[in-house]
Amino acid sequence: MIDLGSTSARAAVVDEAGHLRHERRAATPRESPAPGLLEFDPVAVADAAMQAATATLTEAGRVDAVGIANQRASTVVWDRTSGEPAGPGLGWQDLRTALDCLTLQGEGLRLAPNQPATKAAHLIGAAGVPPTQLCVGTLDSWLVWNLTGGTHHLTDATNAAITGLCFDDRVEWDLAVAGRLGIPAVSLPRIVDSTGPVAEATELRGAPVIAGLAGDQQAALVGAGCVGRGAVKITFGTGGTLDACLGPGDPPTDVRGPSGTFPIVSWQQQGRVVWGIEAMMLSAGSCVAWLCELGLLENPGDSDAVAAACADSGGVSFVPAQMGLGTPDWDFGARSTFTGLTATAGTGHLVRAVLEGVAHHGVDLLEAARADSGLELAGPVIDGGMSTNGTFIQALADASGGVVHLAPEIECTALGAGYLAGLGVGSWRDWEEVASLRPPRRTVEPHKLADRAAWQEAKRRAASWHPDLSAVSF
């Protein structure tokens, strides 16, 4: 499998027991030429992926199939004849099209700057060549193009559905929206299943078949074994993302739900869409990194022991809103706050308050997903860098009042890409077998009742520090 993340390309082999072997990484640098802009070199990303994959195959030998997981919404536009990028790649966090999105809202077209739609339109407009000469894609499309020597331009349903260019209730290109943005139909990739053979990776040794494709969060959902109705995972990395599997049928909603969640495609198999919902927090592990910048911690890993040295936070609450609040509030003008500070509050109390604040916001995501789905969702499976922090995980269990499970891998994205590919070529029989491959590495039960009322009050005080930003809604 190949996992295209925010700072590296990772390749590994998923063996028959569901374990990652022969892992290799190569860096994929990003640049921020100005505040709010985030760019990358598409050729460097493709080269890094090929380098990592080649190193893995050299050590592992033959593989049955290739799975690809990618950071969603990062956008590339390239020339279909030369294969050369028509400009820099735009990372999902890039906000250069925010004003375009607000203008389009006035026309009744609701798009967000973190979706590929307006990013692709911007890149096409700046390319200086006829739009029909260009291909538009997310990172999965770009990598498949490179792996197949420029013979296949495709994307899977999980990536297509979040572009802003698909219909709300089905995974098909909305050519009216694409046309309004100046994106020709011929520039869009073919939408394929998330699991099942789609093309041969002729640029890799042995030309293994590409049989698994998914956005990173959906791949993590699969890798965590959350493939049944009501199963849910939360990834706590720089930010936090909850994904819940709802099953086949009608999409949960065609707009943002009342509690601030969004519909997603969990995966597509044999043309059948399995739907889900997603909830997001904009700051999680980044808050712990900030404590290091302040000099309160030597490194993020120290936060566990420092916080555990205090029995509680001493009445201090923290709201993780460095970039605003996501689900359920979606208040871009909110800002991080400490409340309840006294002269007796020490470093340990502040660190614990930060971990507990992230945990409370994680429970907000879970409660929102339960409300919008109408399901009593299972205890969440947790992955991401913060899943190794025992104090944080215990705080999450206490705040939720229920059990939480630690995923079989710290990062499940790569595992999920491998599962999708293996399922696609028959290495595993069905989803039930996939779910049983790797049980959670640990289950944590609540030890005490957390003060959710104090958290809600702290969050109220953190709201609307910048009213103009708070008024923006994408």
Short mmCIF file of C-alpha atoms in Angstrom, two decimals:
data_model
loop_
_atom_site.label_atom_id
_atom_site.label_comp_id
_atom_site.label_asym_id
_atom_site.label_seq_id
_atom_site.Cartn_x
_atom_site.Cartn_y
_atom_site.Cartn_z
CA MET A 1 0.00 0.00 0.00
CA ILE A 2 0.96 3.64 -0.48
CA ASP A 3 -0.17 6.31 1.96
CA LEU A 4 0.21 9.92 0.82
CA GLY A 5 0.16 12.02 3.97
CA SER A 6 0.72 15.69 4.67
CA THR A 7 4.50 15.48 5.08
CA SER A 8 5.53 12.07 3.77
CA ALA A 9 4.72 9.23 1.41
CA ARG A 10 4.66 5.86 3.14
CA ALA A 11 4.75 2.43 1.56
CA ALA A 12 4.34 -0.92 3.30
CA VAL A 13 3.08 -4.44 2.82
CA VAL A 14 -0.02 -5.63 4.67
CA ASP A 15 0.41 -9.34 5.32
CA GLU A 16 -2.33 -11.98 5.46
CA ALA A 17 -2.77 -11.45 9.21
CA GLY A 18 -3.28 -7.72 8.74
CA HIS A 19 0.13 -6.53 9.97
CA LEU A 20 2.25 -3.85 8.33
CA ARG A 21 5.64 -5.04 7.08
CA HIS A 22 8.59 -3.56 5.13
CA GLU A 23 7.59 0.03 5.80
CA ARG A 24 9.43 2.84 4.02
CA ARG A 25 8.91 6.61 4.04
CA ALA A 26 10.02 9.53 1.89
CA ALA A 27 9.46 13.20 2.70
CA THR A 28 6.91 15.32 0.78
CA PRO A 29 7.60 18.93 1.81
CA ARG A 30 4.93 21.62 1.75
CA GLU A 31 5.49 25.36 1.44
CA SER A 32 3.50 28.33 2.70
CA PRO A 33 4.44 31.32 0.54
CA ALA A 34 2.02 33.55 2.47
CA PRO A 35 -0.42 33.19 5.37
CA GLY A 36 -3.35 30.99 4.37
CA LEU A 37 -1.52 29.47 1.39
CA LEU A 38 -0.18 25.93 1.30
CA GLU A 39 1.51 24.52 -1.81
CA PHE A 40 3.47 21.43 -2.79
CA ASP A 41 5.41 20.14 -5.77
CA PRO A 42 3.29 17.40 -7.40
CA VAL A 43 6.32 15.85 -9.11
CA ALA A 44 8.18 15.63 -5.80
CA VAL A 45 5.16 13.93 -4.20
CA ALA A 46 4.91 11.36 -7.00
CA ASP A 47 8.67 10.75 -6.87
CA ALA A 48 8.55 10.27 -3.09
CA ALA A 49 5.72 7.74 -3.43
CA MET A 50 7.60 5.84 -6.15
CA GLN A 51 10.79 5.89 -4.07
CA ALA A 52 9.05 4.48 -1.00
CA ALA A 53 7.10 1.88 -3.00
CA THR A 54 10.21 0.73 -4.88
CA ALA A 55 12.15 0.32 -1.63
CA THR A 56 9.32 -1.71 -0.09
CA LEU A 57 9.00 -3.96 -3.14
CA THR A 58 12.76 -4.50 -3.30
CA GLU A 59 12.66 -5.90 0.21
CA ALA A 60 9.28 -7.65 0.12
CA GLY A 61 9.23 -9.01 -3.42
CA ARG A 62 5.93 -9.68 -5.17
CA VAL A 63 2.66 -8.28 -3.84
CA ASP A 64 -0.90 -9.23 -4.79
CA ALA A 65 -2.25 -5.71 -5.21
CA VAL A 66 -1.66 -2.02 -4.51
CA GLY A 67 -3.82 0.09 -2.24
CA ILE A 68 -3.63 3.88 -2.13
CA ALA A 69 -4.74 6.22 0.64
CA ASN A 70 -4.33 9.94 0.27
CA GLN A 71 -4.71 13.18 2.12
CA ARG A 72 -8.07 14.28 0.84
CA ALA A 73 -8.81 17.47 -1.09
CA SER A 74 -5.21 18.36 -1.96
CA THR A 75 -5.51 19.23 -5.63
CA VAL A 76 -3.34 18.84 -8.73
CA VAL A 77 -3.93 20.00 -12.32
CA TRP A 78 -1.69 18.64 -15.07
CA ASP A 79 -1.28 18.54 -18.85
CA ARG A 80 -2.75 15.33 -20.26
CA THR A 81 -0.19 15.22 -23.09
CA SER A 82 3.06 15.98 -21.30
CA GLY A 83 2.02 14.82 -17.82
CA GLU A 84 3.55 18.00 -16.40
CA PRO A 85 1.75 19.85 -13.58
CA ALA A 86 0.13 23.11 -14.70
CA GLY A 87 1.08 24.77 -11.42
CA PRO A 88 1.79 23.95 -7.81
CA GLY A 89 -0.37 21.47 -5.98
CA LEU A 90 -2.70 23.12 -3.49
CA GLY A 91 -2.95 21.54 -0.04
CA TRP A 92 -6.34 21.00 1.51
CA GLN A 93 -5.66 23.76 4.07
CA ASP A 94 -4.98 26.33 1.33
CA LEU A 95 -7.45 29.20 1.68
CA ARG A 96 -6.71 31.28 -1.43
CA THR A 97 -10.19 30.63 -2.84
CA ALA A 98 -12.12 31.64 0.31
CA LEU A 99 -13.44 34.84 -1.29
CA ASP A 100 -14.43 32.88 -4.40
CA CYS A 101 -16.46 30.56 -2.18
CA LEU A 102 -18.24 33.47 -0.50
CA THR A 103 -19.06 34.96 -3.91
CA LEU A 104 -20.46 31.64 -5.11
CA GLN A 105 -22.59 31.40 -1.96
CA GLY A 106 -24.32 34.57 -3.13
CA GLU A 107 -25.20 32.70 -6.32
CA GLY A 108 -26.61 29.79 -4.35
CA LEU A 109 -23.60 27.51 -4.86
CA ARG A 110 -22.26 26.36 -1.49
CA LEU A 111 -18.60 25.34 -1.62
CA ALA A 112 -15.80 25.46 0.95
CA PRO A 113 -12.21 26.56 0.27
CA ASN A 114 -10.91 23.24 1.61
CA GLN A 115 -12.75 21.38 -1.17
CA PRO A 116 -10.99 20.76 -4.50
CA ALA A 117 -13.67 22.45 -6.63
CA THR A 118 -12.49 26.06 -6.39
CA LYS A 119 -8.85 25.00 -6.07
CA ALA A 120 -9.10 23.22 -9.43
CA ALA A 121 -10.86 26.23 -10.98
CA HIS A 122 -8.08 28.51 -9.74
CA LEU A 123 -5.33 26.28 -11.11
CA ILE A 124 -7.07 25.93 -14.48
CA GLY A 125 -7.52 29.68 -14.72
CA ALA A 126 -3.84 30.29 -14.03
CA ALA A 127 -2.54 27.57 -16.36
CA GLY A 128 -2.55 29.58 -19.58
CA VAL A 129 -3.56 26.62 -21.78
CA PRO A 130 -6.96 25.42 -23.03
CA PRO A 131 -8.82 23.84 -20.08
CA THR A 132 -9.67 20.74 -22.14
CA GLN A 133 -5.94 19.99 -22.33
CA LEU A 134 -5.78 19.59 -18.56
CA CYS A 135 -6.54 16.83 -16.07
CA VAL A 136 -7.92 17.62 -12.63
CA GLY A 137 -7.41 15.33 -9.69
CA THR A 138 -6.83 14.76 -6.04
CA LEU A 139 -3.63 13.03 -4.95
CA ASP A 140 -5.00 9.54 -5.64
CA SER A 141 -5.69 10.55 -9.25
CA TRP A 142 -2.23 12.05 -9.65
CA LEU A 143 -0.51 8.99 -8.21
CA VAL A 144 -2.54 6.55 -10.33
CA TRP A 145 -1.64 8.60 -13.42
CA ASN A 146 2.05 8.23 -12.53
CA LEU A 147 1.84 4.57 -11.52
CA THR A 148 0.16 3.68 -14.83
CA GLY A 149 2.46 5.71 -17.06
CA GLY A 150 -0.24 8.26 -17.83
CA THR A 151 -2.78 5.75 -19.15
CA HIS A 152 -5.44 6.04 -16.41
CA HIS A 153 -7.14 9.11 -15.00
CA LEU A 154 -9.45 8.02 -12.21
CA THR A 155 -10.49 8.59 -8.62
CA ASP A 156 -12.52 6.58 -6.16
CA ALA A 157 -15.91 7.47 -4.74
CA THR A 158 -14.60 8.57 -1.32
CA ASN A 159 -12.38 11.20 -2.89
CA ALA A 160 -14.83 12.28 -5.58
CA ALA A 161 -17.65 12.84 -3.10
CA ILE A 162 -15.77 15.52 -1.14
CA THR A 163 -14.65 17.57 -4.14
CA GLY A 164 -17.75 19.78 -4.25
CA LEU A 165 -18.21 18.65 -7.85
CA CYS A 166 -20.54 15.68 -7.22
CA PHE A 167 -24.27 15.56 -6.68
CA ASP A 168 -25.25 15.52 -3.00
CA ASP A 169 -27.25 12.30 -3.18
CA ARG A 170 -25.12 10.19 -5.54
CA VAL A 171 -21.50 9.88 -6.55
CA GLU A 172 -21.64 11.31 -10.06
CA TRP A 173 -20.06 14.47 -11.42
CA ASP A 174 -22.39 17.46 -11.40
CA LEU A 175 -21.39 18.89 -14.76
CA ALA A 176 -23.46 22.04 -14.20
CA VAL A 177 -21.35 22.96 -11.17
CA ALA A 178 -18.14 21.99 -12.96
CA GLY A 179 -19.14 24.11 -15.94
CA ARG A 180 -19.91 27.11 -13.75
CA LEU A 181 -16.35 26.86 -12.40
CA GLY A 182 -14.78 26.46 -15.84
CA ILE A 183 -13.84 22.80 -15.32
CA PRO A 184 -14.51 20.77 -18.51
CA ALA A 185 -16.08 17.34 -18.15
CA VAL A 186 -13.13 15.82 -20.03
CA SER A 187 -10.77 17.08 -17.32
CA LEU A 188 -12.49 15.13 -14.55
CA PRO A 189 -11.34 11.62 -13.59
CA ARG A 190 -13.43 8.50 -13.99
CA ILE A 191 -15.05 7.53 -10.68
CA VAL A 192 -14.34 3.93 -9.62
CA ASP A 193 -14.97 1.64 -6.65
CA SER A 194 -12.86 1.93 -3.52
CA THR A 195 -12.14 -1.81 -3.59
CA GLY A 196 -11.61 -3.92 -6.68
CA PRO A 197 -9.11 -3.98 -9.57
CA VAL A 198 -8.99 -0.75 -11.59
CA ALA A 199 -5.59 -0.60 -13.36
CA GLU A 200 -2.09 -2.10 -13.45
CA ALA A 201 0.71 -0.15 -11.78
CA THR A 202 3.03 -0.66 -14.74
CA GLU A 203 5.69 1.65 -13.30
CA LEU A 204 6.24 -0.70 -10.35
CA ARG A 205 8.11 -3.98 -10.55
CA GLY A 206 5.77 -6.80 -11.50
CA ALA A 207 2.99 -4.35 -12.52
CA PRO A 208 0.72 -5.23 -9.57
CA VAL A 209 -2.93 -4.34 -9.95
CA ILE A 210 -4.26 -1.25 -8.17
CA ALA A 211 -7.25 -2.58 -6.24
CA GLY A 212 -7.82 -0.20 -3.32
CA LEU A 213 -8.37 3.57 -3.24
CA ALA A 214 -9.67 5.79 -0.45
CA GLY A 215 -9.27 9.14 1.20
CA ASP A 216 -7.18 9.01 4.35
CA GLN A 217 -10.02 9.24 6.87
CA GLN A 218 -12.10 6.56 5.16
CA ALA A 219 -9.02 4.35 4.90
CA ALA A 220 -8.46 4.81 8.62
CA LEU A 221 -12.09 3.87 9.25
CA VAL A 222 -11.53 0.59 7.41
CA GLY A 223 -8.12 0.03 9.00
CA ALA A 224 -9.63 0.46 12.47
CA GLY A 225 -12.10 -2.32 11.65
CA CYS A 226 -15.08 0.06 11.81
CA VAL A 227 -16.94 -1.44 8.86
CA GLY A 228 -20.33 -2.25 10.41
CA ARG A 229 -23.33 0.02 10.82
CA GLY A 230 -22.80 2.28 13.83
CA ALA A 231 -19.05 1.67 14.09
CA VAL A 232 -17.00 4.82 14.63
CA LYS A 233 -13.36 5.87 14.75
CA ILE A 234 -11.78 9.15 15.81
CA THR A 235 -8.34 10.11 14.57
CA PHE A 236 -6.54 12.54 16.86
CA GLY A 237 -3.60 14.03 15.01
CA THR A 238 -2.92 17.71 14.40
CA GLY A 239 -6.70 18.05 14.34
CA GLY A 240 -9.37 15.47 15.05
CA THR A 241 -11.73 13.66 12.67
CA LEU A 242 -14.59 11.35 13.56
CA ASP A 243 -16.00 9.03 10.92
CA ALA A 244 -18.98 6.76 11.49
CA CYS A 245 -20.16 4.00 9.17
CA LEU A 246 -23.90 4.15 8.46
CA GLY A 247 -24.25 1.50 5.77
CA PRO A 248 -25.83 1.40 2.29
CA GLY A 249 -28.97 3.22 1.33
CA ASP A 250 -29.80 6.90 1.14
CA PRO A 251 -27.17 9.47 2.19
CA PRO A 252 -27.68 10.80 5.73
CA THR A 253 -28.27 14.41 4.60
CA ASP A 254 -27.43 16.51 1.58
CA VAL A 255 -26.16 19.41 3.68
CA ARG A 256 -24.47 19.91 7.01
CA GLY A 257 -26.52 18.19 9.69
CA PRO A 258 -28.19 20.09 12.56
CA SER A 259 -25.32 19.09 14.87
CA GLY A 260 -22.61 20.06 12.41
CA THR A 261 -21.66 16.74 10.79
CA PHE A 262 -21.32 16.10 7.06
CA PRO A 263 -22.23 13.12 4.89
CA ILE A 264 -19.34 11.11 3.49
CA VAL A 265 -18.89 8.04 1.34
CA SER A 266 -17.28 5.44 3.60
CA TRP A 267 -16.46 3.31 0.55
CA GLN A 268 -17.96 2.06 -2.69
CA GLN A 269 -17.95 -1.60 -3.75
CA GLN A 270 -19.40 -3.01 -6.96
CA GLY A 271 -21.13 0.30 -7.55
CA ARG A 272 -22.87 0.29 -4.16
CA VAL A 273 -22.15 3.23 -1.88
CA VAL A 274 -21.77 2.74 1.86
CA TRP A 275 -22.47 6.07 3.52
CA GLY A 276 -21.15 7.62 6.68
CA ILE A 277 -20.96 10.90 8.53
CA GLU A 278 -17.97 12.95 9.57
CA ALA A 279 -17.29 15.42 12.36
CA MET A 280 -14.16 17.52 12.75
CA MET A 281 -12.20 19.48 15.32
CA LEU A 282 -9.67 21.91 13.93
CA SER A 283 -7.09 21.75 16.73
CA ALA A 284 -6.02 18.69 18.73
CA GLY A 285 -2.37 17.60 18.76
CA SER A 286 -1.44 21.09 17.55
CA CYS A 287 -2.40 22.35 21.03
CA VAL A 288 0.13 20.01 22.63
CA ALA A 289 2.76 21.17 20.14
CA TRP A 290 1.93 24.74 21.17
CA LEU A 291 2.74 23.88 24.79
CA CYS A 292 6.21 22.91 23.57
CA GLU A 293 6.58 26.25 21.79
CA LEU A 294 5.72 27.98 25.06
CA GLY A 295 8.46 26.01 26.81
CA LEU A 296 6.08 24.11 29.10
CA LEU A 297 7.10 20.79 27.54
CA GLU A 298 10.30 19.52 25.96
CA ASN A 299 8.35 17.47 23.40
CA PRO A 300 4.70 16.43 22.91
CA GLY A 301 5.35 12.96 24.31
CA ASP A 302 6.13 14.47 27.72
CA SER A 303 2.54 15.70 28.08
CA ASP A 304 1.32 12.34 29.38
CA ALA A 305 3.68 12.12 32.35
CA VAL A 306 3.48 15.85 33.18
CA ALA A 307 -0.33 15.77 33.21
CA ALA A 308 -0.46 12.47 35.10
CA ALA A 309 1.54 14.03 37.94
CA CYS A 310 -1.59 16.05 38.81
CA ALA A 311 -4.75 14.35 40.04
CA ASP A 312 -6.86 16.91 38.17
CA SER A 313 -6.57 20.23 36.37
CA GLY A 314 -7.11 22.28 39.51
CA GLY A 315 -10.30 23.77 38.10
CA VAL A 316 -8.62 24.97 34.90
CA SER A 317 -10.42 24.39 31.60
CA PHE A 318 -8.98 24.77 28.12
CA VAL A 319 -10.80 25.16 24.80
CA PRO A 320 -8.78 23.95 21.76
CA ALA A 321 -9.75 26.59 19.20
CA GLN A 322 -6.53 27.93 17.73
CA MET A 323 -8.15 27.84 14.29
CA GLY A 324 -11.72 28.15 15.52
CA LEU A 325 -14.20 25.49 16.53
CA GLY A 326 -15.42 22.75 14.21
CA THR A 327 -18.29 20.37 14.88
CA PRO A 328 -20.82 21.10 16.31
CA ASP A 329 -20.29 24.88 16.50
CA TRP A 330 -18.41 25.75 13.28
CA ASP A 331 -17.26 29.04 14.73
CA PHE A 332 -14.18 30.17 12.81
CA GLY A 333 -13.93 33.23 15.05
CA ALA A 334 -13.61 31.27 18.31
CA ARG A 335 -10.16 31.19 19.91
CA SER A 336 -8.38 28.99 22.42
CA THR A 337 -8.91 29.97 26.04
CA PHE A 338 -7.90 28.95 29.53
CA THR A 339 -10.54 29.57 32.20
CA GLY A 340 -10.40 29.02 35.94
CA LEU A 341 -6.76 30.04 36.34
CA THR A 342 -5.56 30.74 39.87
CA ALA A 343 -2.20 31.43 41.47
CA THR A 344 -1.91 27.75 42.38
CA ALA A 345 -2.21 26.53 38.78
CA GLY A 346 1.07 24.98 37.70
CA THR A 347 2.46 23.50 34.53
CA GLY A 348 0.90 20.10 35.20
CA HIS A 349 -2.55 21.63 35.62
CA LEU A 350 -2.26 23.54 32.36
CA VAL A 351 -1.03 20.50 30.45
CA ARG A 352 -3.79 18.34 31.88
CA ALA A 353 -6.36 21.02 31.04
CA VAL A 354 -5.20 20.99 27.41
CA LEU A 355 -5.49 17.19 27.17
CA GLU A 356 -8.89 17.24 28.85
CA GLY A 357 -10.07 20.06 26.58
CA VAL A 358 -9.20 18.07 23.47
CA ALA A 359 -10.98 15.07 25.02
CA HIS A 360 -14.14 17.11 25.72
CA HIS A 361 -14.16 18.40 22.16
CA GLY A 362 -13.77 14.80 20.98
CA VAL A 363 -16.90 13.89 22.92
CA ASP A 364 -18.67 16.82 21.25
CA LEU A 365 -17.91 15.13 17.93
CA LEU A 366 -19.30 11.83 19.18
CA GLU A 367 -22.48 13.43 20.53
CA ALA A 368 -22.99 15.33 17.27
CA ALA A 369 -22.58 12.17 15.22
CA ARG A 370 -25.08 10.34 17.41
CA ALA A 371 -27.60 13.18 17.09
CA ASP A 372 -27.29 13.59 13.32
CA SER A 373 -27.20 9.85 12.55
CA GLY A 374 -29.97 8.86 14.93
CA LEU A 375 -27.86 5.87 15.95
CA GLU A 376 -26.47 4.86 19.32
CA LEU A 377 -22.95 4.60 17.95
CA ALA A 378 -20.49 2.07 19.33
CA GLY A 379 -17.63 3.03 21.60
CA PRO A 380 -15.12 4.81 19.35
CA VAL A 381 -11.89 3.29 18.10
CA ILE A 382 -9.08 5.83 18.50
CA ASP A 383 -6.03 6.23 16.30
CA GLY A 384 -3.58 9.03 15.53
CA GLY A 385 -0.58 10.33 17.44
CA MET A 386 -2.56 11.26 20.55
CA SER A 387 -3.79 7.67 20.91
CA THR A 388 -0.47 6.88 22.63
CA ASN A 389 -1.18 9.40 25.42
CA GLY A 390 -2.63 7.49 28.36
CA THR A 391 -3.81 10.59 30.25
CA PHE A 392 -5.64 11.87 27.20
CA ILE A 393 -7.31 8.53 26.44
CA GLN A 394 -8.49 8.20 30.05
CA ALA A 395 -9.85 11.76 29.91
CA LEU A 396 -11.70 10.85 26.71
CA ALA A 397 -13.29 7.80 28.34
CA ASP A 398 -14.24 9.84 31.43
CA ALA A 399 -15.74 12.67 29.37
CA SER A 400 -17.71 10.26 27.15
CA GLY A 401 -18.88 8.11 30.04
CA GLY A 402 -18.19 4.99 27.97
CA VAL A 403 -15.42 2.74 26.75
CA VAL A 404 -12.95 3.76 24.08
CA HIS A 405 -10.83 1.33 22.11
CA LEU A 406 -7.29 1.89 20.92
CA ALA A 407 -6.86 0.98 17.27
CA PRO A 408 -4.54 -1.87 16.28
CA GLU A 409 -2.08 0.63 14.75
CA ILE A 410 -1.28 4.15 15.88
CA GLU A 411 -2.11 5.27 12.34
CA CYS A 412 -4.69 3.11 10.57
CA THR A 413 -4.67 4.81 7.18
CA ALA A 414 -2.08 2.51 5.63
CA LEU A 415 -3.76 -0.55 7.10
CA GLY A 416 -7.08 0.45 5.56
CA ALA A 417 -5.56 0.96 2.12
CA GLY A 418 -4.10 -2.53 2.34
CA TYR A 419 -7.40 -4.03 3.48
CA LEU A 420 -9.26 -2.42 0.57
CA ALA A 421 -6.71 -3.75 -1.92
CA GLY A 422 -6.67 -7.24 -0.40
CA LEU A 423 -10.44 -7.42 -0.30
CA GLY A 424 -10.51 -6.27 -3.91
CA VAL A 425 -8.41 -9.22 -5.12
CA GLY A 426 -9.86 -11.86 -2.79
CA SER A 427 -7.13 -12.03 -0.14
CA TRP A 428 -9.97 -11.79 2.39
CA ARG A 429 -13.49 -13.09 1.90
CA ASP A 430 -15.64 -10.24 3.15
CA TRP A 431 -15.90 -7.25 5.46
CA GLU A 432 -16.49 -9.44 8.50
CA GLU A 433 -13.12 -11.12 7.97
CA VAL A 434 -11.47 -7.73 7.50
CA ALA A 435 -12.98 -6.47 10.75
CA SER A 436 -11.72 -9.52 12.65
CA LEU A 437 -8.10 -9.33 11.46
CA ARG A 438 -6.75 -6.91 14.06
CA PRO A 439 -8.68 -6.35 17.31
CA PRO A 440 -8.11 -3.15 19.31
CA ARG A 441 -4.81 -3.13 21.16
CA ARG A 442 -6.50 -1.97 24.36
CA THR A 443 -9.89 -0.94 25.76
CA VAL A 444 -10.17 1.89 28.29
CA GLU A 445 -13.14 2.32 30.62
CA PRO A 446 -14.20 5.52 32.41
CA HIS A 447 -12.93 5.98 35.95
CA LYS A 448 -14.81 9.12 36.99
CA LEU A 449 -17.42 11.58 35.79
CA ALA A 450 -15.98 14.52 33.89
CA ASP A 451 -17.47 17.99 34.33
CA ARG A 452 -19.12 18.51 30.96
CA ALA A 453 -20.99 21.58 32.21
CA ALA A 454 -17.71 23.36 32.97
CA TRP A 455 -16.48 22.49 29.50
CA GLN A 456 -19.59 23.92 27.85
CA GLU A 457 -19.22 27.13 29.84
CA ALA A 458 -15.56 27.44 28.87
CA LYS A 459 -16.51 26.90 25.23
CA ARG A 460 -19.17 29.59 25.46
CA ARG A 461 -16.53 32.03 26.66
CA ALA A 462 -14.20 31.09 23.79
CA ALA A 463 -16.83 31.79 21.12
CA SER A 464 -16.92 34.72 18.70
CA TRP A 465 -13.66 36.44 19.57
CA HIS A 466 -13.61 37.58 15.94
CA PRO A 467 -17.25 38.25 15.03
CA ASP A 468 -16.54 38.70 11.31
CA LEU A 469 -14.97 35.26 11.13
CA SER A 470 -17.70 33.77 13.30
CA ALA A 471 -20.24 35.00 10.77
CA VAL A 472 -18.56 33.05 7.94
CA SER A 473 -20.10 29.69 7.16
CA PHE A 474 -18.98 27.33 4.42
#
